[in-house]
Amino acid sequence: MSQRRALVGIFVILAALFAVSTAEAEAEEKEYVLTLDHTNFSDTVAKHNFIVVEFYAPWCGHCKRLAPEYEKAASILSSHDPPITLAKVDASDEVNKELSTKYRVQGFPSIKILRDGGNKVQDYKGPREADGIVTYLKKQAGPASTEIKSREDAASLIDEKKIFVAGVFPKFSGVEFEKFITLAEKLRADYDFAHTLDAKHLPRGEPVDKPTLRLLKPFDELFADYQDFDVDAMEKFINEASTPKVTVFDKNPDNYPYIDKFFRSKFAKVLLFVNFSSELDAFKSKYDDIAALYKGKDIGFLLGDVQSSGGVFQYFKVNEDQAPLVLGQTNDGEKYLKPNVEPDHIATWVKDFKDGKLKPFLSSEPIPENNSERVKVVVTDSLEEMVFNSGKNVLLEFYAPWCGHCKQLAPILDEVAISLENDPNVMIAKLDATANDIPKGKFEVKGFPTLYFKSASGNLLQYEGNRTKEDIIDFIQKNRDKTIQSGSATSEEPSSREEL
Ligand SMILES: *[C@@H]1O[C@H](CO)[C@@H](O)[C@H](O)[C@H]1NC(C)=O
Ligand SMILES: *[C@@H]1O[C@H](CO)[C@@H](O)[C@H](O)[C@H]1NC(C)=O
Ligand SMILES: *[C@@H]1O[C@H](CO)[C@@H](O)[C@H](O)[C@H]1NC(C)=O
Ligand SMILES: *[C@@H]1O[C@H](CO)[C@@H](O)[C@H](O)[C@H]1NC(C)=O
């Protein structure tokens, strides 16, 4: 082979490779996810009976992880019959602000399913990987309720571990059936629906001779029937019937939806934590009986395993030593606690809680015996003595151990304390707000760090100035003993604060 021919050969091969790679690049560049903004959002949505929109922010990590999966799902769903369209809007862009407000975008990514040209909006509650997205959206794009014609249909549709709502009708028409379909369309993101002409296809319950809503559930009485076909009444029924008498909190993922629902509910809450390996028998049936007494009385019950409740304990600022423990929480967030509780004492405690006879409980770290650091440690139990009744001018930092801005502030506060060391009337202090409850009404702590100044005469101001030694000392000197600046506690948010 001559040199020249060999070169031509390589050229051809390279050209071919090049061609392939450009083709591939083009294929990759074709985006199936539509990019929308304020100029073309409404027109695009109006053209679709069903469209999915992701509101994202370019800096959001979850959005970046979702992007390739979302794109893959979009490419698969583009060949669905009819095609399902996926779109995205950069909700962090000022120009799209009106859209984010309209669609109540509160976090990123926020995915909405828009139906009927945008007239109906539903939250996307499905998985975040391509196959899961495809399956979920195919189902959401289909009819809200599926017909069950046989026991086999029922077996393939009904997940025994989940809530399932079936409508039993003598015929698939008439006002009851229509109301049922309306309900299914309204709640389709949260529950699975089906309709059937014969209750005997369903795994549980007796035959019925009039339109009946039958809710199948994996707990308590296992199914519940309802026959008032008013949409709101049915929704209320489903919501109540799908809430276990006692929500179980352990590591079993099947319980997660109920736990989620429990914590989201607006009811007062009672939570009992025991060690499931050693104490469950002693508590369970008594606790179930108590919960049964309060059924329908706007109070939710949870039974949690001490061994899997680390996060909850942190949230309520309690610890394992206090178990078995029963906690109460009212709608306004007040906390009640009985540590080391015995099975026979719970009923009385719950009654007192329900009757408002208990005193709210504030968690506190122990008062430190040795408070010799320059920045003094204040805990809930020493707040009165050290801050309000000390007769001193106190600068108090509310912090969280994990908060970066607090770590940056620590050496500055230390310097402030050094500078004012010889002034017996000034104290620089800090309170770990993740381990201590802050009494209601005095301080408003919405982010970390939050700084308050209490003058010797009792005036309370929030410090919102720059976090430099000079500015802080300035502020203390200006406001100590007496203060004139009544309007200083403005609601302006410093941008360098970490939100709770
Ligand atoms: C909407 O407008 C933006 C900005 O002009 C553009 O990038 C995008 O491709 C448009 N989307 C559609 C579907 O027309
Ligand atoms: C729960 O009980 C088991 C069995 O007695 C014990 O091994 C375990 O340490 C206990 N767990 C806690 C968190 O108390
Ligand atoms: C307090 O703690 C410091 C440092 O941890 C130590 O040096 C000091 O001796 C302690 N003082 C008392 C009274 O325990
Ligand atoms: C804080 O510092 C910034 C920049 O150094 C300055 O522009 C601003 O006026 C300061 N704010 C206050 C309240 O002193």
PDB file of C-alpha atoms in Angstrom, residues 26-128:
ATOM      1  CA  GLU A  26     -26.352  16.403  17.596  1.00  0.00           C
ATOM      2  CA  ALA A  27     -28.432  13.607  19.029  1.00  0.00           C
ATOM      3  CA  GLU A  28     -27.270  14.606  22.491  1.00  0.00           C
ATOM      4  CA  GLU A  29     -27.985  18.222  21.847  1.00  0.00           C
ATOM      5  CA  LYS A  30     -31.559  17.625  20.842  1.00  0.00           C
ATOM      6  CA  GLU A  31     -33.383  18.519  23.997  1.00  0.00           C
ATOM      7  CA  TYR A  32     -36.686  16.890  24.690  1.00  0.00           C
ATOM      8  CA  VAL A  33     -37.394  19.042  27.700  1.00  0.00           C
ATOM      9  CA  LEU A  34     -38.914  22.346  26.539  1.00  0.00           C
ATOM     10  CA  THR A  35     -37.363  25.478  27.958  1.00  0.00           C
ATOM     11  CA  LEU A  36     -40.025  28.005  28.841  1.00  0.00           C
ATOM     12  CA  ASP A  37     -39.961  31.505  30.224  1.00  0.00           C
ATOM     13  CA  HIS A  38     -42.433  34.320  30.875  1.00  0.00           C
ATOM     14  CA  THR A  39     -42.672  35.122  27.136  1.00  0.00           C
ATOM     15  CA  ASN A  40     -43.912  31.743  25.969  1.00  0.00           C
ATOM     16  CA  PHE A  41     -45.118  29.881  29.064  1.00  0.00           C
ATOM     17  CA  SER A  42     -48.840  30.636  28.760  1.00  0.00           C
ATOM     18  CA  ASP A  43     -49.033  29.960  25.023  1.00  0.00           C
ATOM     19  CA  THR A  44     -47.218  26.659  25.354  1.00  0.00           C
ATOM     20  CA  VAL A  45     -49.248  25.483  28.334  1.00  0.00           C
ATOM     21  CA  ALA A  46     -52.523  26.527  26.686  1.00  0.00           C
ATOM     22  CA  LYS A  47     -51.708  24.176  23.802  1.00  0.00           C
ATOM     23  CA  HIS A  48     -51.361  21.144  26.070  1.00  0.00           C
ATOM     24  CA  ASN A  49     -54.009  19.085  27.722  1.00  0.00           C
ATOM     25  CA  PHE A  50     -51.280  17.610  29.923  1.00  0.00           C
ATOM     26  CA  ILE A  51     -47.858  19.123  30.470  1.00  0.00           C
ATOM     27  CA  VAL A  52     -45.270  18.729  33.196  1.00  0.00           C
ATOM     28  CA  VAL A  53     -43.266  21.759  34.299  1.00  0.00           C
ATOM     29  CA  GLU A  54     -40.176  21.742  36.447  1.00  0.00           C
ATOM     30  CA  PHE A  55     -39.430  25.026  38.212  1.00  0.00           C
ATOM     31  CA  TYR A  56     -35.707  24.963  38.891  1.00  0.00           C
ATOM     32  CA  ALA A  57     -32.766  27.121  39.858  1.00  0.00           C
ATOM     33  CA  PRO A  58     -29.408  26.749  38.095  1.00  0.00           C
ATOM     34  CA  TRP A  59     -27.530  26.504  41.421  1.00  0.00           C
ATOM     35  CA  CYS A  60     -29.777  23.877  42.989  1.00  0.00           C
ATOM     36  CA  GLY A  61     -28.072  20.512  43.512  1.00  0.00           C
ATOM     37  CA  HIS A  62     -31.264  18.435  43.451  1.00  0.00           C
ATOM     38  CA  CYS A  63     -32.174  20.106  40.148  1.00  0.00           C
ATOM     39  CA  LYS A  64     -28.798  19.202  38.648  1.00  0.00           C
ATOM     40  CA  ARG A  65     -29.204  15.592  39.715  1.00  0.00           C
ATOM     41  CA  LEU A  66     -32.713  15.502  38.304  1.00  0.00           C
ATOM     42  CA  ALA A  67     -31.795  17.105  34.944  1.00  0.00           C
ATOM     43  CA  PRO A  68     -30.436  14.028  33.076  1.00  0.00           C
ATOM     44  CA  GLU A  69     -33.233  11.803  34.432  1.00  0.00           C
ATOM     45  CA  TYR A  70     -35.857  14.355  33.522  1.00  0.00           C
ATOM     46  CA  GLU A  71     -34.394  14.706  30.020  1.00  0.00           C
ATOM     47  CA  LYS A  72     -34.296  10.919  29.583  1.00  0.00           C
ATOM     48  CA  ALA A  73     -37.913  10.637  30.738  1.00  0.00           C
ATOM     49  CA  ALA A  74     -38.862  13.424  28.322  1.00  0.00           C
ATOM     50  CA  SER A  75     -37.242  11.575  25.424  1.00  0.00           C
ATOM     51  CA  ILE A  76     -39.064   8.323  26.290  1.00  0.00           C
ATOM     52  CA  LEU A  77     -42.388  10.078  26.845  1.00  0.00           C
ATOM     53  CA  SER A  78     -42.111  11.993  23.568  1.00  0.00           C
ATOM     54  CA  SER A  79     -43.026   8.743  21.826  1.00  0.00           C
ATOM     55  CA  HIS A  80     -45.873   7.896  24.182  1.00  0.00           C
ATOM     56  CA  ASP A  81     -49.306   7.907  22.540  1.00  0.00           C
ATOM     57  CA  PRO A  82     -50.289  10.714  22.855  1.00  0.00           C
ATOM     58  CA  PRO A  83     -46.877  12.296  23.534  1.00  0.00           C
ATOM     59  CA  ILE A  84     -46.312  13.631  27.046  1.00  0.00           C
ATOM     60  CA  THR A  85     -44.456  16.927  27.173  1.00  0.00           C
ATOM     61  CA  LEU A  86     -41.950  17.857  29.878  1.00  0.00           C
ATOM     62  CA  ALA A  87     -40.846  21.460  30.294  1.00  0.00           C
ATOM     63  CA  LYS A  88     -38.729  23.554  32.626  1.00  0.00           C
ATOM     64  CA  VAL A  89     -38.648  27.142  33.813  1.00  0.00           C
ATOM     65  CA  ASP A  90     -35.731  28.861  35.517  1.00  0.00           C
ATOM     66  CA  ALA A  91     -37.669  30.129  38.508  1.00  0.00           C
ATOM     67  CA  SER A  92     -34.664  31.908  39.979  1.00  0.00           C
ATOM     68  CA  ASP A  93     -34.676  34.333  37.043  1.00  0.00           C
ATOM     69  CA  GLU A  94     -36.327  37.630  38.026  1.00  0.00           C
ATOM     70  CA  VAL A  95     -38.245  37.757  34.721  1.00  0.00           C
ATOM     71  CA  ASN A  96     -40.091  34.537  35.648  1.00  0.00           C
ATOM     72  CA  LYS A  97     -40.961  35.655  39.147  1.00  0.00           C
ATOM     73  CA  GLU A  98     -44.639  36.078  38.361  1.00  0.00           C
ATOM     74  CA  LEU A  99     -44.791  32.460  37.191  1.00  0.00           C
ATOM     75  CA  SER A 100     -43.162  31.163  40.378  1.00  0.00           C
ATOM     76  CA  THR A 101     -45.615  33.136  42.466  1.00  0.00           C
ATOM     77  CA  LYS A 102     -48.588  31.965  40.444  1.00  0.00           C
ATOM     78  CA  TYR A 103     -47.562  28.323  40.767  1.00  0.00           C
ATOM     79  CA  ARG A 104     -46.541  28.666  44.433  1.00  0.00           C
ATOM     80  CA  VAL A 105     -42.978  27.559  43.909  1.00  0.00           C
ATOM     81  CA  GLN A 106     -41.460  27.264  47.377  1.00  0.00           C
ATOM     82  CA  GLY A 107     -38.440  25.070  46.841  1.00  0.00           C
ATOM     83  CA  PHE A 108     -36.346  23.665  44.024  1.00  0.00           C
ATOM     84  CA  PRO A 109     -37.043  21.665  42.050  1.00  0.00           C
ATOM     85  CA  SER A 110     -40.783  22.130  42.164  1.00  0.00           C
ATOM     86  CA  ILE A 111     -42.589  19.994  39.597  1.00  0.00           C
ATOM     87  CA  LYS A 112     -46.189  20.633  38.601  1.00  0.00           C
ATOM     88  CA  ILE A 113     -48.551  18.755  36.354  1.00  0.00           C
ATOM     89  CA  LEU A 114     -50.761  21.159  34.418  1.00  0.00           C
ATOM     90  CA  ARG A 115     -53.934  19.850  32.838  1.00  0.00           C
ATOM     91  CA  ASP A 116     -56.601  21.292  30.651  1.00  0.00           C
ATOM     92  CA  GLY A 117     -54.438  24.050  29.170  1.00  0.00           C
ATOM     93  CA  GLY A 118     -53.159  25.021  32.605  1.00  0.00           C
ATOM     94  CA  ASN A 119     -56.548  25.284  34.310  1.00  0.00           C
ATOM     95  CA  LYS A 120     -55.783  22.436  36.696  1.00  0.00           C
ATOM     96  CA  VAL A 121     -52.562  22.289  38.655  1.00  0.00           C
ATOM     97  CA  GLN A 122     -51.314  19.281  40.563  1.00  0.00           C
ATOM     98  CA  ASP A 123     -48.076  18.691  42.444  1.00  0.00           C
ATOM     99  CA  TYR A 124     -45.837  15.998  41.018  1.00  0.00           C
ATOM    100  CA  LYS A 125     -45.355  13.432  43.793  1.00  0.00           C
ATOM    101  CA  GLY A 126     -43.530  10.724  41.886  1.00  0.00           C
ATOM    102  CA  PRO A 127     -39.966   9.402  41.802  1.00  0.00           C
ATOM    103  CA  ARG A 128     -36.952  11.365  40.585  1.00  0.00           C
TER     104      ARG A 128
END
